[in-house]
Short mmCIF file of C-alpha atoms and ligand atoms in Angstrom, two decimals:
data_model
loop_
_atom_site.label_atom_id
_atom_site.label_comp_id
_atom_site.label_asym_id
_atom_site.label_seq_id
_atom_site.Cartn_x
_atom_site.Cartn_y
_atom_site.Cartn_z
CA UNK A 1426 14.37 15.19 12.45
CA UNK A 1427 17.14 14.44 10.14
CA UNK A 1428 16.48 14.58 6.14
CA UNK A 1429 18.82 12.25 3.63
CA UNK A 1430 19.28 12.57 0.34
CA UNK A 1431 21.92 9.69 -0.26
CA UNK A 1432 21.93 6.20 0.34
CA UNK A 1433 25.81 6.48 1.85
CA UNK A 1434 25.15 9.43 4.18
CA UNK A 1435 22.22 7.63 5.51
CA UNK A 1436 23.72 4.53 6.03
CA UNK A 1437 26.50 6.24 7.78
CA UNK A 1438 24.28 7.38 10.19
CA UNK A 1439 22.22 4.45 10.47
CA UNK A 1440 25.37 2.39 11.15
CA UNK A 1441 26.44 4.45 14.03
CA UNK A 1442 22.91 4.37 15.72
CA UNK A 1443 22.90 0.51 15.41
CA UNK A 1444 26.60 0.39 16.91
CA UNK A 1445 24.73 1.67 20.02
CA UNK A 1446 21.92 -0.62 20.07
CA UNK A 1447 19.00 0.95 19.08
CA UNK A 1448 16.45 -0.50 17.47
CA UNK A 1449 14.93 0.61 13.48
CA UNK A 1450 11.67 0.83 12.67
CA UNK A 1451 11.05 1.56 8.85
CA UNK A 1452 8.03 2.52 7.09
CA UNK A 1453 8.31 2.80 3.45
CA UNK A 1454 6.35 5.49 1.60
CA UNK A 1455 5.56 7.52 -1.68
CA UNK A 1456 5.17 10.85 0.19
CA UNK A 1457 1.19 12.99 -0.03
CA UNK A 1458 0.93 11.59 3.39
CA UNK A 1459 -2.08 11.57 5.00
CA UNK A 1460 -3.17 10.47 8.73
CA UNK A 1461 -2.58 6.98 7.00
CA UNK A 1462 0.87 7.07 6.47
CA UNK A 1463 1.62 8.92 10.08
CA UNK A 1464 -0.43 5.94 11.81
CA UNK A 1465 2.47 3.46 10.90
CA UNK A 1466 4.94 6.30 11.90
CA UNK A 1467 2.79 6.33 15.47
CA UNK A 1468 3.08 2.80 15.44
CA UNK A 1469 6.92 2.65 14.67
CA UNK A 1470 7.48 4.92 17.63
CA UNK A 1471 6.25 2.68 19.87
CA UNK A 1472 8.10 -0.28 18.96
CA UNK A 1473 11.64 1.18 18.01
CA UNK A 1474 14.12 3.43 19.34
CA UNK A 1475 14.40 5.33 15.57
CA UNK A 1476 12.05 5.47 12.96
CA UNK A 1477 13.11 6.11 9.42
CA UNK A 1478 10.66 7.53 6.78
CA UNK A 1479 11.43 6.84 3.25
CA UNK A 1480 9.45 9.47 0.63
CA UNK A 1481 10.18 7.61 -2.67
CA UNK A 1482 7.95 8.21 -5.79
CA UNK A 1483 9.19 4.61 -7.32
CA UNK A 1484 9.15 4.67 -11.00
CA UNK A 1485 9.15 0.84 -11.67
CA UNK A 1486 6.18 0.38 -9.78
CA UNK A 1487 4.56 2.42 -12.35
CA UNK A 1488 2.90 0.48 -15.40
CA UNK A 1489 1.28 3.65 -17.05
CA UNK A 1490 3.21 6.59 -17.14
CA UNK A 1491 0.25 9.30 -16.59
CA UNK A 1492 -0.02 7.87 -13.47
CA UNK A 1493 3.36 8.53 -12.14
CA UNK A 1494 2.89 12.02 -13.96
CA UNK A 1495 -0.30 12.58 -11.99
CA UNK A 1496 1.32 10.99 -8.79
CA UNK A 1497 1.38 14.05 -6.11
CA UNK A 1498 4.60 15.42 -4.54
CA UNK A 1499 4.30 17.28 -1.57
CA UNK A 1500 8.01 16.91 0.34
CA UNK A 1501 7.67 20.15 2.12
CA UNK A 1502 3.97 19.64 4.06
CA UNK A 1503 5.46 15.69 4.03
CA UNK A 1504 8.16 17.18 5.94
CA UNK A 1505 6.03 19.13 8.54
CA UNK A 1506 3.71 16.06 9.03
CA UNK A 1507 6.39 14.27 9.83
CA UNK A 1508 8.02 16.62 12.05
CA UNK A 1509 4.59 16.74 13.96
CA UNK A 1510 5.00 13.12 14.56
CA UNK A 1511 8.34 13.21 15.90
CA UNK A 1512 9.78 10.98 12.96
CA UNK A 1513 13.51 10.76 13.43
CA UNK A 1514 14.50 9.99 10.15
CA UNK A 1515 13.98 11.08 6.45
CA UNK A 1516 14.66 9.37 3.48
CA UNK A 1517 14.17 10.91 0.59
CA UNK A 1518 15.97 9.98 -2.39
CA UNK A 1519 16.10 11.19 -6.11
CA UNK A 1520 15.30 8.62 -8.91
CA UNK A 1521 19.31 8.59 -9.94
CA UNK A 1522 20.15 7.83 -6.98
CA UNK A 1523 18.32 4.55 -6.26
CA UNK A 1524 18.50 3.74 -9.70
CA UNK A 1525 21.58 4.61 -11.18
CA UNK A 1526 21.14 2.43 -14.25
CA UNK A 1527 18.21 0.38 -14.56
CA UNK A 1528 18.03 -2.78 -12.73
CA UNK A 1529 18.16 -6.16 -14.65
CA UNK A 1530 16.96 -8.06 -11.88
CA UNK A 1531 12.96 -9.25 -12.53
CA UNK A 1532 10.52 -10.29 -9.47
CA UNK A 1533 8.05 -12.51 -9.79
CA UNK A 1534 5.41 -13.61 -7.00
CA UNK A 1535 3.93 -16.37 -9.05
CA UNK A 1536 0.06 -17.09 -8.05
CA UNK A 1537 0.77 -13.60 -5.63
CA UNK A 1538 0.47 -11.73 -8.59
CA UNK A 1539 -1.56 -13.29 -11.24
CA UNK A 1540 -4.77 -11.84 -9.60
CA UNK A 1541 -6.17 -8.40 -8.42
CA UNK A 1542 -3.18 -6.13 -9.05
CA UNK A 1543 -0.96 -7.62 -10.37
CA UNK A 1544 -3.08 -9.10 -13.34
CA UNK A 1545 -4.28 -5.28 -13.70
CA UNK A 1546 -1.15 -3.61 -13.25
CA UNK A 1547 1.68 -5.56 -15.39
CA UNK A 1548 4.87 -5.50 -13.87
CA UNK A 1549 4.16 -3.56 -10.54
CA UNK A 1550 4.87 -6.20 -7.79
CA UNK A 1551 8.09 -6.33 -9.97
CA UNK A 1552 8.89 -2.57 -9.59
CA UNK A 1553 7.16 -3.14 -5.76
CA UNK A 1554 9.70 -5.66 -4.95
CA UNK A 1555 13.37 -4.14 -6.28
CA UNK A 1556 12.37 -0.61 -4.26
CA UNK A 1557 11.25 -2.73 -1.07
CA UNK A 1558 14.42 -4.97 -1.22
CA UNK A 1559 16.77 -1.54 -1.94
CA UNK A 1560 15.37 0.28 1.11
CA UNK A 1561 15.51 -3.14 3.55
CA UNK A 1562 19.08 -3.12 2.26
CA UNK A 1563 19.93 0.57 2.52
CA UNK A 1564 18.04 0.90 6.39
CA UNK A 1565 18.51 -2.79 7.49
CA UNK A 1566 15.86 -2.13 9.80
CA UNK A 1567 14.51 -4.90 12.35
CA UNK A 1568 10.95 -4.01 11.77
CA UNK A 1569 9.09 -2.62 8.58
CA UNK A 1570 5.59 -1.25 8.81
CA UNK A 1571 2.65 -1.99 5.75
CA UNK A 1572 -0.73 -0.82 5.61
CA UNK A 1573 -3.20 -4.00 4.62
CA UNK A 1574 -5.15 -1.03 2.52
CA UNK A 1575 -2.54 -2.36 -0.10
CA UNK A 1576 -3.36 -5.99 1.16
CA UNK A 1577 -1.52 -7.99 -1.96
CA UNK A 1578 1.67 -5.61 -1.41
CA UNK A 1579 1.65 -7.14 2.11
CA UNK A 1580 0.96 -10.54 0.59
CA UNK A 1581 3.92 -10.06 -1.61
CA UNK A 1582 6.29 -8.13 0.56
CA UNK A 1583 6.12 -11.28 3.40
CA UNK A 1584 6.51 -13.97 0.44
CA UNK A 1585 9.63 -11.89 -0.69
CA UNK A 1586 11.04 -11.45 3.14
CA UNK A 1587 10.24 -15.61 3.18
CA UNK A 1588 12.25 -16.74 -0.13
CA UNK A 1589 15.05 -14.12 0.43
CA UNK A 1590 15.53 -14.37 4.48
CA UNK A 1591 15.37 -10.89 5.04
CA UNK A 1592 16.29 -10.43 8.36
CA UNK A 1593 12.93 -8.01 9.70
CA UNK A 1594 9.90 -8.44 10.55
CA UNK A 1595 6.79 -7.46 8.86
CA UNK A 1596 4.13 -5.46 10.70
CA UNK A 1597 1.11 -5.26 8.75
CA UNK A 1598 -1.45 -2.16 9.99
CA UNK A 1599 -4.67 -1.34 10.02
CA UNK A 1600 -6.57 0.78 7.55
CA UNK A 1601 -7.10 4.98 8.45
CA UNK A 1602 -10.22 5.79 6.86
CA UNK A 1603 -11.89 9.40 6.53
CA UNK A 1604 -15.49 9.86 8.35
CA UNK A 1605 -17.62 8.87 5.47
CA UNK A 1606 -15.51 5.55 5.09
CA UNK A 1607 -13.25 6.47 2.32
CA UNK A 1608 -9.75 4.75 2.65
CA UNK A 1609 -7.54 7.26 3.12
CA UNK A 1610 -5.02 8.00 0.17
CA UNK A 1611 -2.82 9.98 -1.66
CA UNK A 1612 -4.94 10.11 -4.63
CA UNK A 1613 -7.98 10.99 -2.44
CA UNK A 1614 -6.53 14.97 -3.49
CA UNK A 1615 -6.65 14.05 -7.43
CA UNK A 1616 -10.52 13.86 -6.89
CA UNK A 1617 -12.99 16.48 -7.91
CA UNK A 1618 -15.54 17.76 -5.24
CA UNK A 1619 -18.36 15.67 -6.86
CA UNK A 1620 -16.10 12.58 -7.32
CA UNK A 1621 -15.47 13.01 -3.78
CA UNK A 1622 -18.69 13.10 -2.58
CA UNK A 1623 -19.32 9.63 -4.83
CA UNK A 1624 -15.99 7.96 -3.39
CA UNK A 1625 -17.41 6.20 0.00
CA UNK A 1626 -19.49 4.16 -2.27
CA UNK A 1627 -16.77 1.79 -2.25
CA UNK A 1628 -16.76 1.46 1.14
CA UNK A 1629 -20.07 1.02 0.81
CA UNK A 1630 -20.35 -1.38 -1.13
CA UNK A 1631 -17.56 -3.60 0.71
CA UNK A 1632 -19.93 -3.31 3.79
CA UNK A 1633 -22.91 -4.67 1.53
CA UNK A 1634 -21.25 -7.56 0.27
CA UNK A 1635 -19.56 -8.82 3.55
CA UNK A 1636 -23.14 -8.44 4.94
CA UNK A 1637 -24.75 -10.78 2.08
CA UNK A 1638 -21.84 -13.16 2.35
CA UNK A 1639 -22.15 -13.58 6.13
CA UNK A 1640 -25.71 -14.39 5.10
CA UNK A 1641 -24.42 -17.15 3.11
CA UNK A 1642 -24.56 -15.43 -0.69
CA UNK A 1643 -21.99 -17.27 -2.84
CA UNK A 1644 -19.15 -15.10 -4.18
CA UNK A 1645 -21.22 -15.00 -8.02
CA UNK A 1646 -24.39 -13.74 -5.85
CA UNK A 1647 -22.25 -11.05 -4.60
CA UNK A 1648 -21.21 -10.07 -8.05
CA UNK A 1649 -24.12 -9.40 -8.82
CA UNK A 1650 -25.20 -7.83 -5.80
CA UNK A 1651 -21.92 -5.14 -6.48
CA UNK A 1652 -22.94 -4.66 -10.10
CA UNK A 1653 -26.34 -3.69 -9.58
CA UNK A 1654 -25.27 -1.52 -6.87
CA UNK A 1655 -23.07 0.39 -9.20
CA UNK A 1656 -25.44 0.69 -12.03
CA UNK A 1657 -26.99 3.65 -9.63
CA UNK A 1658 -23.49 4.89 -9.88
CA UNK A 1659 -22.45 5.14 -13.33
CA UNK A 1660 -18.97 7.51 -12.79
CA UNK A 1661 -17.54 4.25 -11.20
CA UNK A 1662 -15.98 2.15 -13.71
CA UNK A 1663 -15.19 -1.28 -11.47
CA UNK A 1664 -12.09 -2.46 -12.59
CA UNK A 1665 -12.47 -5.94 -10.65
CA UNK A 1666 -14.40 -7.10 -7.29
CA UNK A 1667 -12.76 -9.83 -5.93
CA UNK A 1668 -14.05 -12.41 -2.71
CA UNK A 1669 -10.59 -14.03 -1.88
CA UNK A 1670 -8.62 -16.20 0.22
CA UNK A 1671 -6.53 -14.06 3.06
CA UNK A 1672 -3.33 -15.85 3.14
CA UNK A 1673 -3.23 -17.04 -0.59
CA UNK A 1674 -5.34 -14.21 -2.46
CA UNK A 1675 -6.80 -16.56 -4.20
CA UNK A 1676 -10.29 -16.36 -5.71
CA UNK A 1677 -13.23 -18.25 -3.23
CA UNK A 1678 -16.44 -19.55 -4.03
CA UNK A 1679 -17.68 -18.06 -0.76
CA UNK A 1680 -17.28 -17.19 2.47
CA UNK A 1681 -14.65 -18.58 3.76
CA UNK A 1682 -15.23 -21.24 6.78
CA UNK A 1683 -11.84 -21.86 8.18
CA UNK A 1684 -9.66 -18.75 7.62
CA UNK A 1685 -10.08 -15.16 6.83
CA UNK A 1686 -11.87 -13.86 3.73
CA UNK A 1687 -11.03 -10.98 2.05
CA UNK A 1688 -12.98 -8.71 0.14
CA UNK A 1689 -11.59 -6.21 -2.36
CA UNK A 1690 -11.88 -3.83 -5.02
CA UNK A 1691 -10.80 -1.34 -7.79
CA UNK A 1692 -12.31 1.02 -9.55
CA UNK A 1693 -11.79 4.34 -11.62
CA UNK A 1694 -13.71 7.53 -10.38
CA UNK A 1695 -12.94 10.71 -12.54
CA UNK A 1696 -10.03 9.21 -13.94
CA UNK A 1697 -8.44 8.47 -10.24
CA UNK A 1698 -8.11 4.46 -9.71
CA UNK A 1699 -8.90 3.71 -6.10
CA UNK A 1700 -8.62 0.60 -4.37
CA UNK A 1701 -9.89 -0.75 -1.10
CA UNK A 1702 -10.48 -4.38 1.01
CA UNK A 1703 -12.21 -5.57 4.07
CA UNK A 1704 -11.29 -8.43 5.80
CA UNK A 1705 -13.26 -10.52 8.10
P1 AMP B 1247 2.03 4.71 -0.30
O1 AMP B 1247 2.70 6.02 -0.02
O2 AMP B 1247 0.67 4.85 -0.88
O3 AMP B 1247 2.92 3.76 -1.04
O4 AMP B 1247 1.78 4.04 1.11
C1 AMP B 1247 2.83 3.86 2.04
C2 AMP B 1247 2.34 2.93 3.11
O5 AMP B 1247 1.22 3.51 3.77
C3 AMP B 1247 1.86 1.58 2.54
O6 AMP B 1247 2.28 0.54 3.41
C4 AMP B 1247 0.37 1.75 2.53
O7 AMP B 1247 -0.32 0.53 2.62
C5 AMP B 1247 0.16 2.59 3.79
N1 AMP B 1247 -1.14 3.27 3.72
C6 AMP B 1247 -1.65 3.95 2.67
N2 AMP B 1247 -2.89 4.38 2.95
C7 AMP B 1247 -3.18 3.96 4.22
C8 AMP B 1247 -4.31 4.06 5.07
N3 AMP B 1247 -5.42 4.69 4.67
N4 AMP B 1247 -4.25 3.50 6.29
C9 AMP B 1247 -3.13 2.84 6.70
N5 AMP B 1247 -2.02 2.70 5.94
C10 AMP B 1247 -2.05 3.25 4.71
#
């Protein structure tokens, strides 16, 4: 497996691969991987002759700063899982050098954006879309891999590849999830043993709440249904529970008859913001 720490020494390398017709398959990261993260790898390897990894704690993605603080690094065990999975390539840049002065350029998804995450997190489908179009750029990959447990950041990511004709294709992936139903996730490791135990609630709850919609609850039903099923739970503080449209991530009334409907969530446990979705 070969590490990078610069965007010309990997593009070097990239460049002569390419002259020799292999395929790239590219699956973005912010490193603490998990069995999450190494299912895209898996998945990479199967479609592409390479596979690049990038490990990239993005600061512009950030909106509060304790967060970023809190964010963990792990390169070295990153490193062996990779290795493990027979990744071929590493990208791991420093801050300076994918951002050598600040970038001018602003991002905005419009309607993408306005809900969910991006209403709750100012400014991160912003920081989201500069790093994504920098590494397309930098690995000029022909496919990218996304998990749909960040559903909107696929949402955003394929609107973005749309209005800008990048020249990939987007391979959205299922999400890994840990026996009890957690979604797997780097932050999973910034929870306490008791805010652990508490965590699959949310998966829980996303079970409950597809069930009463299939029974025909309307999406206000539902919010109800969630909020009384966190009152048993006070360490959650829900930060919003949304019943959307798939494709547009727009808010629904209910179930959705003619497309998919996805259900999803955020909420605070212990001072660790997790989010989650189901679709169906
Ligand atoms: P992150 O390092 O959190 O930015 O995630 C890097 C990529 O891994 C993103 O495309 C995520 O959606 C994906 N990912 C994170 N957690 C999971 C999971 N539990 N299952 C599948 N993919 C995941």
């Amino acid at each position: 497996m070969l590490i990078f720490n610069t965007i010309s020494e990997i593009q070097e390398y990239l460049k002569s691969q390419q002259k020799t017709g292999k395929t790239i398959g590219f699956v973005p990261t912010m490193g603490a991987l998990h069995a999450g993260h190494i299912s895209l790898i898996e998945r990479s390897k199967t479609e592409n002759d390479l596979t690049v990894c990038s490990i990239f704690v993005n600061p512009t993605q950030f909106n509060n700063p304790e967060d970023l603080k809190k964010y963990p690094r792990t390169l070295d065990n990153d490193s062996e899982l990779l290795q493990a999975a027979a990744c071929d390539v590493v990208f791991a840049p420093s801050a300076e050098e994918m951002y050598p002065s600040l970038p001018q350029l602003r991002m905005d998804f419009g309607t993408l954006e306005t809900v969910m995450e991006g209403k709750f997190r100012p400014g991160h489908f912003n920081g989201v879309g500069i790093v994504v179009s920098k590494l397309f750029n930098i690995i000029k990959s022909d496919k990218a891999y996304f998990g749909l447990k960040d559903l909107q950041q696929v949402a955003v990511i394929r609107q973005m590849v749309k209005d800008l004709s990048f020249d990939l294709e987007i391979i959205p992936c299922p999400t890994l999830r840990e026996i009890d139903g957690l979604a797997m996730s780097s932050r999973n490791t910034r929870l306490s043993v008791e805010a652990r135990a508490l965590a699959p609630q949310i998966y829980k709850v996303l079970n409950l709440a597809q069930e009463k919609l299939q029974a025909g609850f309307s999406t206000k039903e539902i919010q109800e249904v969630v909020n009384q099923y966190f009152s048993q739970y006070p360490e959650f503080e829900v930060e919003y529970f949304e019943v959307a449209d798939f494709d547009t991530l727009e808010p629904i009334e209910a179930k959705n008859e003619t497309g998919k409907t996805a259900l999803c969530i955020a909420a605070f446990l212990g001072g660790v913001r997790l989010i989650d979705n189901m679709v169906f």
